[in-house]
CSV table of C-alpha atoms and ligand atoms in Angstrom, one decimal:
chain,number,residue,atom,x,y,z
A,215,MET,CA,115.2,143.3,136.4
A,216,GLY,CA,113.5,146.6,135.4
A,217,LYS,CA,110.7,147.1,133.0
A,218,ALA,CA,110.9,145.5,129.5
A,219,LEU,CA,111.8,148.7,127.7
A,220,GLU,CA,113.8,150.3,130.4
A,221,GLY,CA,116.7,152.2,129.0
A,222,ILE,CA,114.9,153.0,125.7
A,223,ARG,CA,114.4,156.7,125.3
A,224,VAL,CA,111.6,157.9,123.0
A,225,LEU,CA,111.5,161.3,121.3
A,226,ASP,CA,107.7,161.7,121.1
A,227,MET,CA,106.5,164.2,118.5
A,228,THR,CA,103.0,162.7,118.4
A,229,HIS,CA,99.7,164.4,118.9
A,230,VAL,CA,96.0,163.7,118.9
A,231,GLN,CA,95.3,159.9,119.1
A,232,SER,CA,97.2,157.5,116.7
A,233,GLY,CA,100.8,158.5,117.7
A,234,PRO,CA,100.1,159.0,121.4
A,235,THR,CA,98.5,155.5,121.6
A,236,CYS,CA,101.7,154.1,120.3
A,237,THR,CA,104.1,156.0,122.6
A,238,GLN,CA,101.8,155.4,125.7
A,239,LEU,CA,102.3,151.7,125.1
A,240,LEU,CA,106.0,152.1,124.9
A,241,ALA,CA,105.9,154.2,128.1
A,242,TRP,CA,103.8,151.5,129.9
A,243,PHE,CA,106.5,148.9,129.0
A,244,GLY,CA,109.1,151.1,130.7
A,245,ALA,CA,110.5,153.4,127.9
A,246,ASP,CA,111.3,157.0,128.9
A,247,VAL,CA,108.9,158.9,126.6
A,248,ILE,CA,109.6,162.6,126.2
A,249,LYS,CA,106.7,164.3,124.6
A,250,ILE,CA,107.6,167.4,122.7
A,251,GLU,CA,104.9,170.1,122.6
A,252,ARG,CA,104.7,173.6,121.3
A,253,PRO,CA,105.4,176.2,124.0
A,254,GLY,CA,102.1,177.6,125.4
A,255,VAL,CA,100.0,175.5,123.0
A,256,GLY,CA,100.8,171.8,123.5
A,257,ASP,CA,98.9,168.8,122.0
A,258,ALA,CA,95.6,170.2,120.6
A,259,THR,CA,93.7,167.5,122.5
A,260,ARG,CA,94.6,169.1,125.9
A,261,GLY,CA,91.9,171.6,125.1
A,262,GLN,CA,89.5,169.4,123.1
A,263,LEU,CA,86.3,167.9,124.5
A,264,ARG,CA,87.0,169.5,127.9
A,265,ASP,CA,84.7,168.5,130.7
A,266,ILE,CA,86.3,170.8,133.3
A,267,PRO,CA,87.4,174.4,132.3
A,268,ASN,CA,91.1,175.0,132.0
A,269,VAL,CA,92.0,171.4,132.9
A,270,ASP,CA,93.6,168.9,130.5
A,271,SER,CA,90.9,167.0,128.8
A,272,LEU,CA,90.2,163.3,129.3
A,273,TYR,CA,91.0,162.9,125.7
A,274,PHE,CA,94.6,164.0,126.4
A,275,THR,CA,95.0,162.5,129.9
A,276,MET,CA,93.8,159.0,128.7
A,277,LEU,CA,96.4,158.9,125.9
A,278,ASN,CA,99.5,160.3,127.5
A,279,HIS,CA,100.1,158.4,130.7
A,280,ASN,CA,103.7,157.7,131.9
A,281,LYS,CA,105.2,160.4,129.6
A,282,ARG,CA,107.3,163.5,130.4
A,283,SER,CA,106.4,166.8,128.7
A,284,LEU,CA,109.0,169.1,127.2
A,285,THR,CA,107.9,172.3,125.5
A,286,LEU,CA,110.1,173.1,122.6
A,287,ASP,CA,109.7,175.4,119.5
A,288,THR,CA,111.6,173.2,117.0
A,289,LYS,CA,111.5,176.0,114.5
A,290,SER,CA,113.6,178.5,116.6
A,291,ALA,CA,117.4,178.5,116.4
A,292,ILE,CA,117.8,177.3,120.0
A,293,GLY,CA,115.0,174.9,119.5
A,294,LYS,CA,116.8,173.3,116.6
A,295,LYS,CA,120.0,172.8,118.6
A,296,ILE,CA,118.0,171.2,121.5
A,297,PHE,CA,116.1,169.0,119.0
A,298,THR,CA,119.4,167.9,117.4
A,299,ARG,CA,120.7,166.9,120.9
A,300,LEU,CA,117.5,165.0,121.6
A,301,ILE,CA,117.9,163.1,118.4
A,302,GLU,CA,121.4,162.2,119.5
A,303,GLU,CA,120.2,161.0,122.9
A,304,CYS,CA,117.1,159.1,121.9
A,305,ASP,CA,116.6,155.6,120.5
A,306,VAL,CA,113.3,156.1,118.9
A,307,MET,CA,111.5,159.1,117.4
A,308,VAL,CA,107.7,158.9,116.7
A,309,GLU,CA,105.6,161.4,114.9
A,310,ASN,CA,102.2,161.6,113.3
A,311,PHE,CA,102.2,165.1,111.8
A,312,ALA,CA,100.7,165.8,108.4
A,313,PRO,CA,102.9,164.7,105.4
A,314,GLY,CA,105.9,167.0,105.0
A,315,VAL,CA,105.8,168.7,108.4
A,316,ILE,CA,109.0,167.1,109.7
A,317,ASP,CA,110.8,167.9,106.5
A,318,ARG,CA,109.7,171.5,106.8
A,319,MET,CA,111.1,171.6,110.3
A,320,GLY,CA,114.4,170.8,108.7
A,321,PHE,CA,114.7,167.2,109.9
A,322,PRO,CA,114.1,164.8,107.1
A,323,TRP,CA,114.9,161.1,107.6
A,324,GLU,CA,118.3,161.4,105.9
A,325,LYS,CA,119.3,164.1,108.4
A,326,ILE,CA,118.0,162.2,111.4
A,327,GLN,CA,120.0,159.2,110.3
A,328,GLU,CA,123.1,161.3,109.9
A,329,ILE,CA,122.7,162.7,113.4
A,330,ASN,CA,122.0,159.3,114.9
A,331,PRO,CA,122.5,156.1,112.8
A,332,ARG,CA,120.9,154.0,115.6
A,333,MET,CA,117.7,156.1,115.5
A,334,ILE,CA,114.4,154.3,114.8
A,335,TYR,CA,112.2,156.8,113.2
A,336,ALA,CA,108.5,155.8,113.2
A,337,SER,CA,105.6,157.7,111.6
A,338,VAL,CA,101.9,157.4,111.1
A,339,LYS,CA,100.4,159.0,108.0
A,340,GLY,CA,96.9,158.7,106.6
A,341,PHE,CA,98.0,157.0,103.4
A,342,GLY,CA,101.1,155.3,102.0
A,343,PRO,CA,102.8,156.4,98.8
A,344,GLY,CA,100.2,157.0,96.0
A,345,PRO,CA,97.5,159.4,95.0
A,346,TYR,CA,96.5,160.4,98.6
A,347,GLU,CA,100.0,160.5,100.2
A,348,ASP,CA,99.7,164.3,100.9
A,349,CYS,CA,96.3,164.2,102.6
A,350,LYS,CA,95.5,164.8,106.3
A,351,VAL,CA,93.5,162.1,107.8
A,352,TYR,CA,91.4,161.5,110.9
A,353,GLU,CA,89.9,158.4,112.4
A,354,ASN,CA,86.7,158.0,110.4
A,355,VAL,CA,88.4,158.9,107.1
A,356,ALA,CA,90.7,155.9,107.7
A,357,GLN,CA,87.7,153.7,108.6
A,358,CYS,CA,86.1,154.7,105.3
A,359,THR,CA,89.2,154.4,103.1
A,360,GLY,CA,90.5,151.2,104.8
A,361,GLY,CA,87.3,149.1,104.1
A,362,ALA,CA,85.7,149.1,107.5
A,363,ALA,CA,82.8,151.5,106.7
A,364,SER,CA,81.7,149.7,103.6
A,365,THR,CA,81.5,146.4,105.5
A,366,THR,CA,80.0,147.7,108.7
A,367,GLY,CA,76.3,148.4,109.3
A,368,PHE,CA,73.1,146.7,108.0
A,369,LEU,CA,72.5,145.7,104.5
A,370,ASP,CA,69.7,148.2,104.0
A,371,GLY,CA,71.5,151.1,105.7
A,372,PRO,CA,74.4,153.4,104.8
A,373,PRO,CA,78.1,152.6,105.5
A,374,THR,CA,78.8,152.9,109.2
A,375,VAL,CA,81.8,153.8,111.3
A,376,THR,CA,82.6,151.9,114.4
A,377,GLY,CA,83.2,153.2,117.9
A,378,ALA,CA,86.4,151.2,118.2
A,379,GLN,CA,89.1,153.6,117.0
A,380,ILE,CA,90.7,151.2,114.6
A,381,GLY,CA,92.1,154.0,112.5
A,382,ASP,CA,93.9,155.9,115.2
A,383,SER,CA,94.5,153.5,118.1
A,384,GLY,CA,94.6,150.5,115.7
A,385,THR,CA,97.4,152.2,113.7
A,386,GLY,CA,99.2,153.2,116.9
A,387,LEU,CA,99.3,149.5,117.9
A,388,HIS,CA,100.7,148.5,114.6
A,389,LEU,CA,103.3,151.2,114.8
A,390,ALA,CA,104.4,150.1,118.3
A,391,LEU,CA,105.0,146.6,117.0
A,392,GLY,CA,107.0,148.0,114.2
A,393,ILE,CA,109.2,150.0,116.6
A,394,VAL,CA,109.8,147.1,118.9
A,395,THR,CA,110.7,144.9,115.9
A,396,ALA,CA,113.1,147.5,114.7
A,397,LEU,CA,114.7,147.7,118.2
A,398,TYR,CA,115.2,143.9,118.1
A,399,HIS,CA,116.7,144.3,114.6
A,400,ARG,CA,119.0,147.0,115.9
A,401,GLU,CA,120.3,144.7,118.6
A,402,ARG,CA,121.8,142.5,115.8
A,403,THR,CA,122.8,145.2,113.3
A,404,GLY,CA,123.6,148.2,115.4
A,405,ARG,CA,121.5,150.3,113.0
A,406,GLY,CA,118.2,152.1,113.2
A,407,GLN,CA,115.6,152.2,110.4
A,408,ARG,CA,112.4,153.9,109.3
A,409,VAL,CA,109.1,152.5,110.4
A,410,GLU,CA,106.0,153.6,108.6
A,411,CYS,CA,102.4,152.7,109.1
A,412,ALA,CA,99.5,154.2,107.1
A,413,MET,CA,96.1,154.4,108.7
A,414,GLN,CA,94.5,153.0,105.5
A,415,ASP,CA,96.8,150.0,105.6
A,416,ALA,CA,96.3,149.3,109.3
A,417,VAL,CA,92.5,149.4,108.9
A,418,LEU,CA,92.6,147.2,105.9
A,419,ASN,CA,94.8,144.8,107.8
A,420,LEU,CA,92.1,144.7,110.5
A,421,CYS,CA,89.5,144.1,107.8
A,422,ARG,CA,91.5,141.2,106.3
A,423,VAL,CA,88.5,138.8,106.6
A,424,LYS,CA,86.4,141.1,104.4
A,425,MET,CA,89.0,141.0,101.7
A,426,ARG,CA,88.9,137.2,102.1
A,427,ASP,CA,85.1,137.4,101.4
A,428,GLN,CA,85.6,139.7,98.5
A,429,GLN,CA,87.5,136.9,96.7
A,430,ARG,CA,85.1,134.1,97.9
A,431,LEU,CA,82.3,136.1,96.2
A,432,ALA,CA,83.8,135.1,92.8
A,433,HIS,CA,82.9,131.5,93.6
A,434,GLY,CA,79.3,132.0,94.7
A,435,PRO,CA,77.2,133.6,97.4
A,436,LEU,CA,78.5,134.0,100.9
A,437,LYS,CA,76.3,131.4,102.6
A,438,GLU,CA,77.1,132.3,106.2
A,439,TYR,CA,75.8,135.8,105.6
A,440,SER,CA,72.2,136.3,106.7
A,441,GLN,CA,71.3,137.8,103.4
A,442,TYR,CA,71.8,134.3,101.8
A,443,GLY,CA,69.1,132.9,104.1
A,444,GLN,CA,66.9,135.9,103.3
A,445,GLY,CA,67.2,135.2,99.6
A,446,ILE,CA,68.8,138.6,98.8
A,447,PRO,CA,71.3,138.3,95.9
A,448,PHE,CA,74.9,139.4,96.4
A,449,GLY,CA,76.4,142.3,94.5
A,450,GLU,CA,80.0,142.8,93.3
A,451,ALA,CA,81.6,143.8,96.7
A,452,THR,CA,81.7,142.3,100.2
A,453,PRO,CA,78.4,143.5,101.6
A,454,ARG,CA,77.5,145.0,105.1
A,455,ALA,CA,76.5,142.1,107.2
A,456,GLY,CA,74.8,143.6,110.3
A,457,ASN,CA,75.7,141.4,113.3
A,458,ASP,CA,76.7,138.3,111.4
A,459,SER,CA,79.7,136.7,112.9
A,460,GLY,CA,81.7,136.8,109.7
A,461,GLY,CA,83.3,133.5,110.6
A,462,GLY,CA,82.5,129.8,110.2
A,463,GLN,CA,80.2,129.8,113.3
A,464,PRO,CA,77.1,131.8,112.7
A,465,GLY,CA,76.3,134.5,115.3
A,466,TRP,CA,73.9,137.4,115.9
A,467,ILE,CA,73.0,140.0,118.5
A,468,LEU,CA,69.7,138.9,120.2
A,469,LYS,CA,67.3,140.8,122.4
A,470,CYS,CA,67.2,140.0,126.1
A,471,LYS,CA,64.7,140.8,128.9
A,472,GLY,CA,64.3,144.6,129.2
A,473,TRP,CA,65.3,145.4,125.6
A,474,GLU,CA,62.3,147.7,125.2
A,475,THR,CA,63.8,150.3,127.6
A,476,ASP,CA,67.5,149.3,128.0
A,477,PRO,CA,69.5,150.0,124.8
A,478,ASN,CA,72.1,147.4,125.9
A,479,ALA,CA,69.8,144.5,126.9
A,480,TYR,CA,71.3,142.3,124.2
A,481,VAL,CA,73.5,139.3,124.0
A,482,TYR,CA,75.8,138.0,121.2
A,483,PHE,CA,75.0,134.4,120.6
A,484,ILE,CA,77.0,131.9,118.5
A,485,THR,CA,75.5,128.7,117.2
A,486,GLN,CA,78.8,126.8,117.3
A,487,ALA,CA,78.3,123.5,115.5
A,488,ALA,CA,79.8,121.4,118.3
A,489,VAL,CA,77.1,122.5,120.8
A,490,TRP,CA,74.1,122.5,118.4
A,491,GLY,CA,72.4,119.8,120.4
A,492,SER,CA,72.6,121.8,123.7
A,493,ILE,CA,71.2,124.9,121.9
A,494,CYS,CA,68.2,122.9,120.5
A,495,ASP,CA,67.4,121.6,124.0
A,496,LEU,CA,67.7,125.0,125.6
A,497,ILE,CA,65.4,126.8,123.2
A,498,GLY,CA,62.8,124.0,123.2
A,499,LYS,CA,63.5,122.7,119.7
A,500,PRO,CA,64.9,119.2,120.4
A,501,GLU,CA,63.6,118.0,117.1
A,502,TRP,CA,66.1,120.2,115.3
A,503,LYS,CA,68.9,117.9,116.5
A,504,THR,CA,67.7,115.2,114.0
A,505,ASP,CA,65.7,117.1,111.4
A,506,PRO,CA,67.8,116.9,108.2
A,507,GLY,CA,67.0,120.5,107.5
A,508,TYR,CA,68.7,121.6,110.8
A,509,ALA,CA,71.0,118.8,111.9
A,510,THR,CA,74.2,119.8,110.1
A,511,PRO,CA,75.9,123.2,109.7
A,512,ASP,CA,75.5,123.1,105.9
A,513,ALA,CA,71.8,122.3,106.1
A,514,ARG,CA,71.3,125.3,108.4
A,515,LEU,CA,73.0,127.9,106.2
A,516,ASP,CA,69.8,129.0,104.4
A,517,LYS,CA,67.9,129.3,107.7
A,518,ILE,CA,70.2,131.4,109.8
A,519,PRO,CA,67.9,134.4,110.2
A,520,HIS,CA,65.0,132.1,111.2
A,521,ILE,CA,67.1,130.1,113.7
A,522,PHE,CA,68.2,133.3,115.4
A,523,ASP,CA,64.6,134.5,115.5
A,524,VAL,CA,63.7,131.3,117.4
A,525,ILE,CA,66.7,131.6,119.8
A,526,GLU,CA,65.7,135.2,120.5
A,527,GLU,CA,62.3,134.1,121.7
A,528,TRP,CA,64.2,132.3,124.4
A,529,THR,CA,66.8,135.0,125.2
A,530,LYS,CA,64.0,137.6,125.5
A,531,THR,CA,62.8,135.7,128.6
A,532,LEU,CA,66.1,136.2,130.4
A,533,ASP,CA,68.5,139.1,131.2
A,534,LYS,CA,71.8,139.1,129.3
A,535,PHE,CA,73.8,137.9,132.3
A,536,GLU,CA,71.4,135.0,132.9
A,537,VAL,CA,71.9,133.9,129.2
A,538,MET,CA,75.6,133.9,129.8
A,539,ARG,CA,75.3,132.0,133.1
A,540,ILE,CA,73.1,129.3,131.4
A,541,CYS,CA,75.2,129.0,128.2
A,542,ASN,CA,78.7,129.0,129.6
A,543,PRO,CA,78.5,125.6,131.4
A,544,LEU,CA,77.2,124.2,128.1
A,545,ASN,CA,80.2,125.7,126.2
A,546,ILE,CA,77.8,127.8,124.1
A,547,PRO,CA,79.9,130.9,123.2
A,548,CYS,CA,77.9,134.1,124.0
A,549,GLY,CA,78.6,137.5,125.5
A,550,PRO,CA,76.4,140.3,127.0
A,551,VAL,CA,76.5,143.7,125.2
A,552,LEU,CA,78.2,145.7,128.0
A,553,SER,CA,77.8,149.4,128.2
A,554,MET,CA,80.6,151.8,129.0
A,555,LYS,CA,79.0,152.3,132.4
A,556,GLU,CA,79.0,148.6,133.1
A,557,LEU,CA,82.6,148.3,132.0
A,558,ALA,CA,83.7,151.3,134.1
A,559,GLU,CA,82.1,149.6,137.2
A,560,GLU,CA,83.2,146.0,136.5
A,561,PRO,CA,85.3,144.8,139.5
A,562,SER,CA,87.3,142.2,137.6
A,563,LEU,CA,88.6,144.8,135.1
A,564,ARG,CA,89.7,147.0,138.1
A,565,ALA,CA,91.4,144.0,139.7
A,566,THR,CA,93.6,143.3,136.6
A,567,GLY,CA,94.4,147.0,136.0
A,568,THR,CA,92.6,147.2,132.7
A,569,VAL,CA,90.4,149.9,134.2
A,570,VAL,CA,92.4,152.2,136.6
A,571,GLU,CA,91.7,155.2,138.7
A,572,VAL,CA,94.3,157.9,138.4
A,573,ASP,CA,94.9,161.0,140.5
A,574,HIS,CA,95.7,164.2,138.6
A,575,PRO,CA,96.8,167.5,140.3
A,576,THR,CA,94.4,169.8,138.5
A,577,ARG,CA,91.6,167.3,137.5
A,578,GLY,CA,91.4,165.1,140.6
A,579,THR,CA,90.6,161.4,140.2
A,580,TYR,CA,89.6,160.0,136.8
A,581,LEU,CA,89.1,156.7,135.3
A,582,THR,CA,91.2,155.4,132.5
A,583,VAL,CA,91.9,152.2,130.5
A,584,GLY,CA,95.3,150.7,131.5
A,585,ASN,CA,97.6,148.6,129.5
A,586,PRO,CA,95.6,145.7,128.0
A,587,ILE,CA,98.8,143.8,127.3
A,588,LYS,CA,100.1,142.1,130.5
A,589,LEU,CA,103.7,141.1,130.8
A,590,SER,CA,104.5,138.9,133.8
A,591,ALA,CA,108.0,140.3,134.4
A,592,SER,CA,107.1,143.9,133.4
A,593,PRO,CA,103.8,144.9,134.8
A,594,SER,CA,102.5,148.3,133.9
A,595,GLU,CA,101.7,151.0,136.4
A,596,VAL,CA,99.6,153.8,135.1
A,597,VAL,CA,101.1,157.2,135.9
A,598,ARG,CA,99.1,160.4,135.3
A,599,SER,CA,99.7,162.4,132.1
A,600,PRO,CA,102.2,165.3,132.4
A,601,LEU,CA,101.1,168.9,132.6
A,602,LEU,CA,102.3,171.0,129.7
A,603,GLY,CA,106.0,171.5,130.0
A,604,GLU,CA,106.1,169.9,133.4
A,605,HIS,CA,109.5,168.2,132.7
A,606,THR,CA,111.1,170.9,130.5
A,607,ASP,CA,113.9,172.0,132.8
A,608,GLU,CA,114.5,168.5,134.1
A,609,VAL,CA,114.9,167.1,130.5
A,610,LEU,CA,117.0,170.0,129.3
A,611,ARG,CA,119.4,169.5,132.3
A,612,THR,CA,119.6,165.7,132.4
A,613,VAL,CA,119.1,164.6,128.8
A,614,VAL,CA,120.2,167.6,126.7
A,615,GLY,CA,122.9,168.6,129.2
A,616,LEU,CA,122.2,172.3,129.3
A,617,SER,CA,123.5,174.5,132.2
A,618,ASP,CA,121.1,176.6,134.3
A,619,GLU,CA,122.2,179.7,132.3
A,620,GLU,CA,121.4,178.0,129.0
A,621,ILE,CA,118.0,176.9,130.3
A,622,ALA,CA,117.2,180.4,131.4
A,623,ALA,CA,118.3,181.8,128.0
A,624,ALA,CA,116.1,179.2,126.2
A,625,HIS,CA,113.1,180.3,128.3
A,626,GLN,CA,113.9,184.0,127.6
A,627,GLU,CA,114.0,183.4,123.8
A,628,GLY,CA,110.6,181.6,124.0
A,629,ALA,CA,112.2,178.4,122.6
A,630,VAL,CA,110.9,176.2,125.4
B,56,CAO,N1,107.5,173.5,117.3
B,56,CAO,C1,107.2,174.2,116.2
B,56,CAO,N2,106.2,173.8,115.3
B,56,CAO,C2,105.5,172.7,115.6
B,56,CAO,C3,105.7,172.0,116.8
B,56,CAO,C4,106.8,172.4,117.6
B,56,CAO,N3,107.1,171.7,118.7
B,56,CAO,N4,104.9,170.9,116.8
B,56,CAO,C5,104.1,171.1,115.7
B,56,CAO,N5,104.5,172.2,115.0
B,56,CAO,C6,103.9,172.7,113.8
B,56,CAO,C7,104.3,171.8,112.6
B,56,CAO,O1,105.6,172.2,112.2
B,56,CAO,C8,103.2,172.1,111.6
B,56,CAO,O2,103.4,173.3,111.0
B,56,CAO,P1,103.6,173.5,109.4
B,56,CAO,O3,102.4,172.9,108.7
B,56,CAO,O4,103.6,175.0,109.2
B,56,CAO,O5,104.9,173.0,109.0
B,56,CAO,C9,102.0,172.2,112.5
B,56,CAO,O6,102.5,172.6,113.8
B,56,CAO,C10,101.2,171.0,112.8
B,56,CAO,O7,101.0,170.3,111.7
B,56,CAO,P2,99.9,169.3,111.4
B,56,CAO,O8,99.5,169.6,110.0
B,56,CAO,O9,100.3,167.9,111.6
B,56,CAO,O10,98.6,169.5,112.4
B,56,CAO,P3,97.1,169.7,112.0
B,56,CAO,O11,96.4,170.0,113.3
B,56,CAO,O12,96.9,170.7,111.0
B,56,CAO,O13,96.6,168.3,111.4
B,56,CAO,C11,96.3,165.9,111.6
B,56,CAO,C12,96.3,167.2,112.3
B,56,CAO,C13,96.1,164.8,112.6
B,56,CAO,C14,95.2,165.9,110.5
B,56,CAO,C15,97.7,165.7,110.8
B,56,CAO,O14,98.7,165.8,111.7
B,56,CAO,C16,97.8,164.3,110.1
B,56,CAO,O15,97.2,164.1,109.0
B,56,CAO,N6,98.6,163.4,110.7
B,56,CAO,C17,98.9,162.1,110.1
B,56,CAO,C18,97.7,161.2,110.2
B,56,CAO,C19,97.3,161.0,111.6
B,56,CAO,O16,98.0,160.7,112.5
B,56,CAO,N7,96.0,161.2,111.8
B,56,CAO,C20,95.5,160.8,113.1
B,56,CAO,C21,94.9,161.9,113.8
B,56,CAO,S1,94.2,161.4,115.2
B,56,CAO,O17,95.4,160.6,115.9
């Protein structure tokens, strides 16, 4: 048994982050992903945020593992012929160009379907059909237009974007699921289909619980939000809620020992109802177990900020890992705020392949995040990203079926 997606060939027209995240996942699951890049130029991220001169950036290498790179000018005459052959030979085509780019290349969906009716054509755009359908979009635009920014940050501060790339990588993940679903559908019908995911829609999907709260607002204040306990009235829209858990079990980020100098000496602490008694004992407030003002979750709702202030007096006496060590045996859900440095050095993440060291011919060894989705019969091995055009001749010969003379002619014309 090979890898789960072995035998699936992907024509990868993606660039920057959202599309490459999707095709990298497919490649990790065993698909043959052929990344098409402009001759001499390549994916713009190869040259962005460079840490070493003239070497593919970490931005590029960390999003393009396990792929082959073919340079191709899809606007040249030879390029169009090669591209048509690739559409014939591939199962999936993925792109995240600006709206209209693929049509201008001369390959609208109708034509792709005509060339290969089994083709699954997947694309990321900033917006779905509507007033903004022609707009170019980057990560933080999607975070703002999809509802994440208006609900992230503190009540008295401006809207805030998150470091998690929910617009780009989040949409790429959604798209990958759409592609695999369409492949499953093709098994039964023999036909491909179009798969589209707008970044605004993907972000909104990830902010689903905030849309839930928007509707709950019509029936009264959101009592699990800290602002309720602080006596601050609610407005018309779901507010920013700082570090509130957003769920039925209140939570907050609390200072731990060393917070004055260490920006990550914090722990997320959840006062789950089932373990309330253990929390009261730990923080030296055993009387809260029976006090009618604190004994039940409902009674505590108007005191959430105060309760966390008291718990913090306890967490400040311990380092974040000690808090975790003490709380875990008591089933109190909590988690230290881990820095990127700590995550990079965490042995258990190395052991599972979630953090991987990769060797690269021009960069040397670098660290990357491997496949977070683990399949027992199809484990992922992380293979370094390709150099620009590294597999051009190989793909032209074995996939497109060109002779050595035809390959030489394509080079001479500047088409590859
Ligand atoms: N051969 C010939 N031409 C090529 C080519 C190839 N192999 N690959 C790309 N091109 C051309 C395209 O044809 C297009 O040219 P025209 O506009 O003249 O038709 C151009 O290169 C690239 O188009 P673009 O508009 O997509 O690129 P950009 O850098 O200006 O914009 C981005 C980047 C991300 C804003 C835009 O692609 C976009 O909005 N994509 C959809 C949303 C998205 O994915 N955003 C996430 C970005 S981070 O992941």
